[in-house]
Coordinates of C-alpha atoms in Angstrom, one line a residue:
Chain A
X1 CA 82.3 87.4 91.3
X2 CA 85.7 86.4 89.8
X3 CA 87.5 88.9 87.6
X4 CA 87.0 88.2 83.9
X5 CA 90.2 87.0 82.2
X6 CA 92.0 89.0 79.7
X7 CA 92.1 87.4 76.2
X8 CA 94.2 89.1 73.6
X9 CA 94.1 88.1 70.0
X10 CA 96.7 88.9 67.4
X11 CA 94.8 91.8 65.9
X12 CA 94.4 93.4 69.4
X13 CA 98.2 92.9 70.0
X14 CA 98.9 94.7 66.7
X15 CA 96.7 97.6 67.7
X16 CA 98.5 97.9 71.0
X17 CA 101.9 97.6 69.4
X18 CA 101.0 100.3 66.9
X19 CA 100.1 102.7 69.7
X20 CA 103.3 102.1 71.7
X21 CA 105.6 102.1 68.7
X22 CA 104.3 105.6 67.9
X23 CA 104.6 106.6 71.5
X24 CA 108.3 105.6 71.5
X25 CA 108.9 108.0 68.6
X26 CA 106.7 110.8 69.7
X27 CA 108.0 110.9 73.3
X28 CA 111.7 110.2 72.3
X29 CA 111.5 107.3 74.8
X30 CA 114.0 104.5 75.3
X31 CA 111.4 101.9 76.0
X32 CA 107.6 101.5 76.5
X33 CA 106.0 98.6 78.3
X34 CA 102.3 97.8 78.6
X35 CA 101.6 95.7 81.7
X36 CA 98.4 94.2 83.0
X37 CA 97.5 95.4 86.5
X38 CA 98.2 91.8 87.7
X39 CA 101.7 91.9 86.5
X40 CA 101.6 90.3 83.0
X41 CA 103.6 91.9 80.2
X42 CA 101.3 92.7 77.3
X43 CA 103.5 94.5 74.8
X44 CA 106.8 96.4 74.6
X45 CA 108.6 98.7 72.2
X46 CA 111.8 100.6 72.0
X47 CA 115.5 100.0 72.3
X48 CA 115.7 98.3 75.7
X49 CA 116.6 94.9 74.4
X50 CA 117.7 92.3 76.9
X51 CA 116.0 93.8 80.0
X52 CA 114.2 91.3 82.2
X53 CA 110.6 92.3 81.2
X54 CA 108.9 89.6 83.3
X55 CA 110.4 91.1 86.5
X56 CA 109.7 94.6 85.2
X57 CA 106.0 93.8 84.7
X58 CA 105.7 92.1 88.1
X59 CA 107.5 94.9 90.0
X60 CA 105.5 97.6 88.2
X61 CA 102.2 95.9 89.1
X62 CA 103.5 95.7 92.7
X63 CA 104.4 99.4 92.7
X64 CA 101.0 100.4 91.3
X65 CA 99.2 98.1 93.8
X66 CA 101.2 99.5 96.8
X67 CA 100.5 103.1 95.9
X68 CA 96.9 102.3 95.1
X69 CA 96.6 101.0 98.7
X70 CA 98.2 104.3 99.9
X71 CA 95.8 106.3 97.8
X72 CA 92.8 104.6 99.4
X73 CA 94.3 105.3 102.9
X74 CA 94.2 109.1 102.2
X75 CA 90.8 109.0 100.5
X76 CA 91.9 108.9 96.9
X77 CA 90.7 106.3 94.4
X78 CA 94.1 105.8 92.9
X79 CA 97.3 107.6 92.1
X80 CA 97.2 107.0 88.4
X81 CA 100.5 108.8 87.4
X82 CA 103.9 108.0 88.9
X83 CA 107.3 109.5 88.1
X84 CA 110.6 108.0 89.2
X85 CA 113.7 110.0 88.6
X86 CA 117.1 108.3 88.2
X87 CA 120.6 109.5 87.4
X88 CA 120.4 108.5 83.8
X89 CA 117.0 107.0 83.2
X90 CA 113.5 107.9 84.4
X91 CA 110.3 106.0 84.6
X92 CA 106.9 107.5 83.9
X93 CA 104.1 105.1 84.9
X94 CA 100.5 105.6 84.1
X95 CA 97.4 103.6 85.1
X96 CA 95.1 103.4 82.2
X97 CA 91.4 102.6 82.7
X98 CA 92.2 101.2 86.2
X99 CA 93.5 98.1 84.5
X100 CA 96.5 98.6 82.3
X101 CA 99.8 100.1 83.2
X102 CA 101.8 102.1 80.7
X103 CA 105.5 102.4 81.5
X104 CA 107.7 104.8 79.7
X105 CA 111.5 104.7 80.2
X106 CA 113.3 107.9 79.0
X107 CA 116.6 109.7 79.4
X108 CA 117.8 113.2 78.7
X109 CA 116.9 112.9 75.0
X110 CA 113.4 113.6 76.2
X111 CA 111.7 115.5 79.0
X112 CA 109.0 114.8 81.6
X113 CA 106.7 117.4 79.9
X114 CA 107.0 115.8 76.5
X115 CA 106.4 112.3 77.9
X116 CA 103.3 113.5 79.9
X117 CA 101.9 115.1 76.9
X118 CA 102.4 112.1 74.6
X119 CA 101.3 109.6 77.2
X120 CA 98.0 111.4 77.6
X121 CA 97.0 110.8 74.0
X122 CA 98.4 107.3 73.8
X123 CA 96.7 106.4 77.1
X124 CA 93.4 107.4 75.7
X125 CA 94.0 105.2 72.6
X126 CA 95.0 102.2 74.7
X127 CA 92.0 102.7 76.9
X128 CA 89.8 102.3 73.8
X129 CA 91.7 99.2 72.6
X130 CA 91.3 97.5 76.0
X131 CA 87.6 98.5 76.2
X132 CA 87.2 96.7 72.9
X133 CA 89.1 93.6 74.1
X134 CA 87.0 93.6 77.3
X135 CA 83.8 93.7 75.3
X136 CA 85.0 91.0 72.9
X137 CA 86.0 88.7 75.9
X138 CA 82.6 89.2 77.5
X139 CA 80.8 88.4 74.3
X140 CA 82.8 85.3 73.8
X141 CA 82.4 84.3 77.4
X142 CA 78.6 84.7 77.2
X143 CA 78.6 82.4 74.2
X144 CA 80.7 79.9 76.2
X145 CA 83.9 79.9 74.2
X146 CA 86.6 82.2 72.9
X147 CA 89.5 80.8 74.9
X148 CA 91.8 77.8 74.2
X149 CA 90.2 76.1 77.1
X150 CA 87.1 75.4 75.0
X151 CA 89.3 73.0 73.0
X152 CA 91.4 71.6 75.8
X153 CA 90.5 68.3 77.4
X154 CA 91.1 67.0 81.0
X155 CA 93.6 64.6 79.4
X156 CA 95.6 67.5 77.9
X157 CA 95.9 69.0 81.3
X158 CA 96.9 65.7 82.9
X159 CA 99.5 65.1 80.2
X160 CA 101.2 68.4 81.2
X161 CA 102.0 66.8 84.5
X162 CA 102.7 63.3 83.5
X163 CA 106.4 63.7 83.0
Chain B
X1 CA 92.9 86.5 86.6
X2 CA 94.5 84.6 83.8
X3 CA 95.8 86.3 80.7
X4 CA 95.5 84.4 77.4
X5 CA 97.7 85.8 74.7
X6 CA 96.9 84.5 71.2
X7 CA 99.7 86.5 69.7
X8 CA 102.4 84.8 71.6
X9 CA 100.3 81.7 72.2
X10 CA 100.6 81.8 76.0
X11 CA 98.3 81.1 78.9
X12 CA 99.5 83.1 82.0
X13 CA 98.2 82.3 85.5
X14 CA 98.9 83.6 89.0
X15 CA 99.4 81.4 92.0
X16 CA 99.8 82.8 95.5
X17 CA 101.5 81.0 98.4
X18 CA 99.7 82.0 101.6
X19 CA 100.3 81.1 105.2
X20 CA 101.6 82.4 108.6
X21 CA 105.0 84.0 109.1
X22 CA 108.0 81.6 108.8
X23 CA 105.8 78.7 107.6
X24 CA 108.1 78.2 104.5
X25 CA 106.4 80.0 101.6
X26 CA 109.6 81.6 100.4
X27 CA 111.4 78.2 101.0
X28 CA 108.9 76.6 98.6
X29 CA 109.7 79.1 95.9
X30 CA 113.4 78.8 96.5
X31 CA 113.3 75.1 96.1
X32 CA 111.3 75.3 92.9
X33 CA 113.7 78.0 91.6
X34 CA 116.8 75.9 92.5
X35 CA 115.5 72.7 91.0
X36 CA 114.0 74.0 87.7
X37 CA 115.7 74.0 84.4
X38 CA 117.0 77.5 83.6
X39 CA 115.1 77.5 80.3
X40 CA 111.8 77.2 82.2
X41 CA 112.2 79.9 84.8
X42 CA 112.8 83.6 85.1
X43 CA 114.6 85.5 87.7
X44 CA 113.3 85.1 91.3
X45 CA 112.6 88.4 93.0
X46 CA 112.4 88.7 96.8
X47 CA 111.3 92.0 98.3
X48 CA 112.5 91.3 101.8
X49 CA 113.7 93.0 104.9
X50 CA 117.3 93.1 106.0
X51 CA 116.6 90.0 108.1
X52 CA 115.3 88.2 105.1
X53 CA 111.6 88.3 106.2
X54 CA 109.3 88.9 103.2
X55 CA 108.3 92.5 103.1
X56 CA 106.0 92.7 100.1
X57 CA 106.3 89.5 98.0
X58 CA 108.5 86.9 96.4
X59 CA 108.0 86.3 92.7
X60 CA 109.0 83.4 90.4
X61 CA 107.9 83.1 86.8
X62 CA 107.7 79.5 85.7
X63 CA 106.8 77.7 82.4
X64 CA 105.2 74.3 82.8
X65 CA 105.0 73.1 79.2
X66 CA 102.5 73.3 76.3
X67 CA 98.9 72.4 76.0
X68 CA 97.6 72.3 72.4
X69 CA 100.3 74.7 71.2
X70 CA 99.8 77.2 74.1
X71 CA 102.7 77.7 76.5
X72 CA 101.5 77.6 80.1
X73 CA 103.2 80.1 82.3
X74 CA 102.6 80.4 86.0
X75 CA 103.6 83.4 88.1
X76 CA 104.2 82.3 91.6
X77 CA 103.9 84.8 94.4
X78 CA 104.3 84.6 98.2
X79 CA 102.6 87.0 100.6
X80 CA 104.3 88.4 103.7
X81 CA 103.1 86.1 106.5
X82 CA 103.5 88.4 109.5
X83 CA 100.1 89.6 110.9
X84 CA 100.7 93.3 110.4
X85 CA 101.3 93.0 106.7
X86 CA 97.6 92.4 105.9
X87 CA 97.3 95.4 103.5
X88 CA 100.1 93.9 101.4
X89 CA 98.5 90.4 101.4
X90 CA 95.3 91.9 100.1
X91 CA 97.1 93.5 97.2
X92 CA 98.9 90.4 96.2
X93 CA 95.8 88.3 96.3
X94 CA 94.2 90.5 93.6
X95 CA 93.7 88.6 90.3
X96 CA 94.8 85.3 91.8
X97 CA 94.0 82.1 89.9
X98 CA 95.0 79.6 92.6
X99 CA 96.2 79.5 96.2
X100 CA 98.6 77.3 98.1
X101 CA 98.0 77.5 101.9
X102 CA 101.3 76.6 103.6
X103 CA 100.7 75.5 107.2
X104 CA 103.5 75.2 109.8
X105 CA 103.2 71.8 111.3
X106 CA 104.8 72.8 114.6
X107 CA 102.2 72.3 117.3
X108 CA 102.9 75.8 118.8
X109 CA 102.1 77.4 115.4
X110 CA 98.6 75.9 115.2
X111 CA 96.9 79.1 116.4
X112 CA 98.9 81.1 113.8
X113 CA 97.8 78.6 111.1
X114 CA 94.2 79.0 112.0
X115 CA 94.4 82.7 112.1
X116 CA 96.1 82.8 108.7
X117 CA 93.6 80.5 107.0
X118 CA 90.8 82.7 108.4
X119 CA 92.6 85.7 107.1
X120 CA 92.9 84.1 103.7
X121 CA 89.2 83.4 103.7
X122 CA 88.3 87.0 104.6
X123 CA 90.7 88.5 102.1
X124 CA 89.5 86.3 99.3
X125 CA 85.9 87.2 100.2
X126 CA 86.7 90.9 100.2
X127 CA 87.5 90.5 96.5
X128 CA 84.5 88.4 95.8
X129 CA 86.3 85.1 95.8
X130 CA 85.6 82.1 98.1
X131 CA 87.9 79.3 99.1
X132 CA 85.5 76.8 97.8
X133 CA 85.4 78.4 94.3
X134 CA 89.1 79.3 94.0
X135 CA 91.5 76.5 93.2
X136 CA 93.2 75.9 96.5
X137 CA 95.5 73.3 98.0
X138 CA 96.9 72.9 101.5
X139 CA 100.5 72.0 102.3
X140 CA 101.5 70.8 105.8
X141 CA 105.1 71.9 105.9
X142 CA 107.9 71.0 108.4
X143 CA 106.6 67.5 108.8
X144 CA 110.2 66.4 109.7
X145 CA 110.2 68.4 113.0
X146 CA 109.8 66.5 116.2
X147 CA 107.1 68.8 117.5
X148 CA 104.9 68.4 114.4
X149 CA 101.2 68.1 115.2
X150 CA 99.3 65.0 114.1
X151 CA 98.1 65.2 110.5
X152 CA 94.5 64.4 111.4
X153 CA 94.4 67.3 113.8
X154 CA 95.8 69.7 111.2
X155 CA 93.3 68.5 108.6
X156 CA 90.3 69.0 110.9
X157 CA 91.5 72.5 111.9
X158 CA 92.7 73.8 108.5
X159 CA 91.1 71.8 105.8
X160 CA 87.7 70.7 106.9
X161 CA 86.3 70.7 103.4
X162 CA 88.9 68.2 102.1
X163 CA 90.9 70.3 99.6
X164 CA 93.8 68.5 98.1
X165 CA 96.6 68.4 100.7
X166 CA 100.2 67.4 100.9
X167 CA 102.8 66.8 103.6
X168 CA 106.0 68.6 103.0
X169 CA 109.4 69.5 104.2
X170 CA 110.3 72.4 101.9
X171 CA 113.9 72.7 103.1
X172 CA 114.7 69.4 101.4
X173 CA 112.0 69.6 98.8
X174 CA 109.7 66.9 100.0
X175 CA 106.1 67.7 98.8
X176 CA 107.1 70.9 97.1
X177 CA 106.6 69.9 93.5
X178 CA 103.6 67.7 94.3
X179 CA 101.9 70.8 95.8
X180 CA 102.8 73.0 92.8
X181 CA 101.5 70.4 90.3
X182 CA 98.3 70.0 92.2
X183 CA 97.5 73.7 92.3
X184 CA 98.5 74.2 88.7
X185 CA 96.3 71.3 87.5
X186 CA 93.5 72.7 89.6
X187 CA 93.9 76.2 88.1
X188 CA 93.8 74.8 84.5
X189 CA 90.8 72.7 85.2
X190 CA 89.0 75.7 86.7
X191 CA 89.8 77.8 83.7
X192 CA 88.5 75.0 81.5
X193 CA 85.3 74.8 83.5
X194 CA 84.9 78.6 83.4
X195 CA 85.2 78.6 79.6
X196 CA 82.1 76.4 79.5

């Protein structure tokens, strides 16, 4: 059975963004990134403009995948919370609902305790949003539509490669 | 597993380059990176050992254009080819939308090719995928070398079901973009088919 694809509509994005923008304020974070477990960036908030978010998303997913593999080796299902301490900035990474990765970048304006506390609440909210997205995707998929591919023709695909 | 983002109007897909050690997976990505317009690509990441062997993966984000107002973005990954990195290969295959199997044409690497294609089949099956159902193309790389095996022999060993296949020499780019276009097209057609 192939994984179901993730389809995010504008209203879903706004809900996610609402959660992470609030988390930036509540946790005094520099930046927040929501990443799909397969390495796709879903949303971001905070002051970290100009950072290479595509690389960040891919490397975060790789990190979660590698430690997930380690977890299984020692008989755990996953290691859902990671903390990386740097000289100036720190990373707090949480796996939400086995599918979404919440990355919080923070410095000495915040603390690990505060971030952990705020992430717990935001993680639960995000889990609900992604549960709703999943249900919506499954409903649309059962009806045989709900993605741009219902409208796209073979010619559209061929034209992409015609140049 | 593709990600369709209506908010940014993007379709994101994941393609994995698979194959035995030193077959040219990273060289494929390097060629694509070097020859692609800077506006269409992101930074290429290589998690490699000190001797430049792939340790975990290479990663290259690439935009291929628009379909009906949706930007199509492909994330290209390579796996580490060496036999003992199997745990890492399994992780990288998760959520894959399409696979390029890069075979090394040198006759003495045929056993490694067969072992790798079998490993791909097993690792896909472990995640509930099959090579027949997953968009897959085969690239016979290093065709320029004097010790390259005959193409027919490679086809019968590595591609008995007749997947789209290409001859290549990744160091000078021959066949690299043809392979990429074929797998990308195959992924998009598969997504279209899945959408009903």
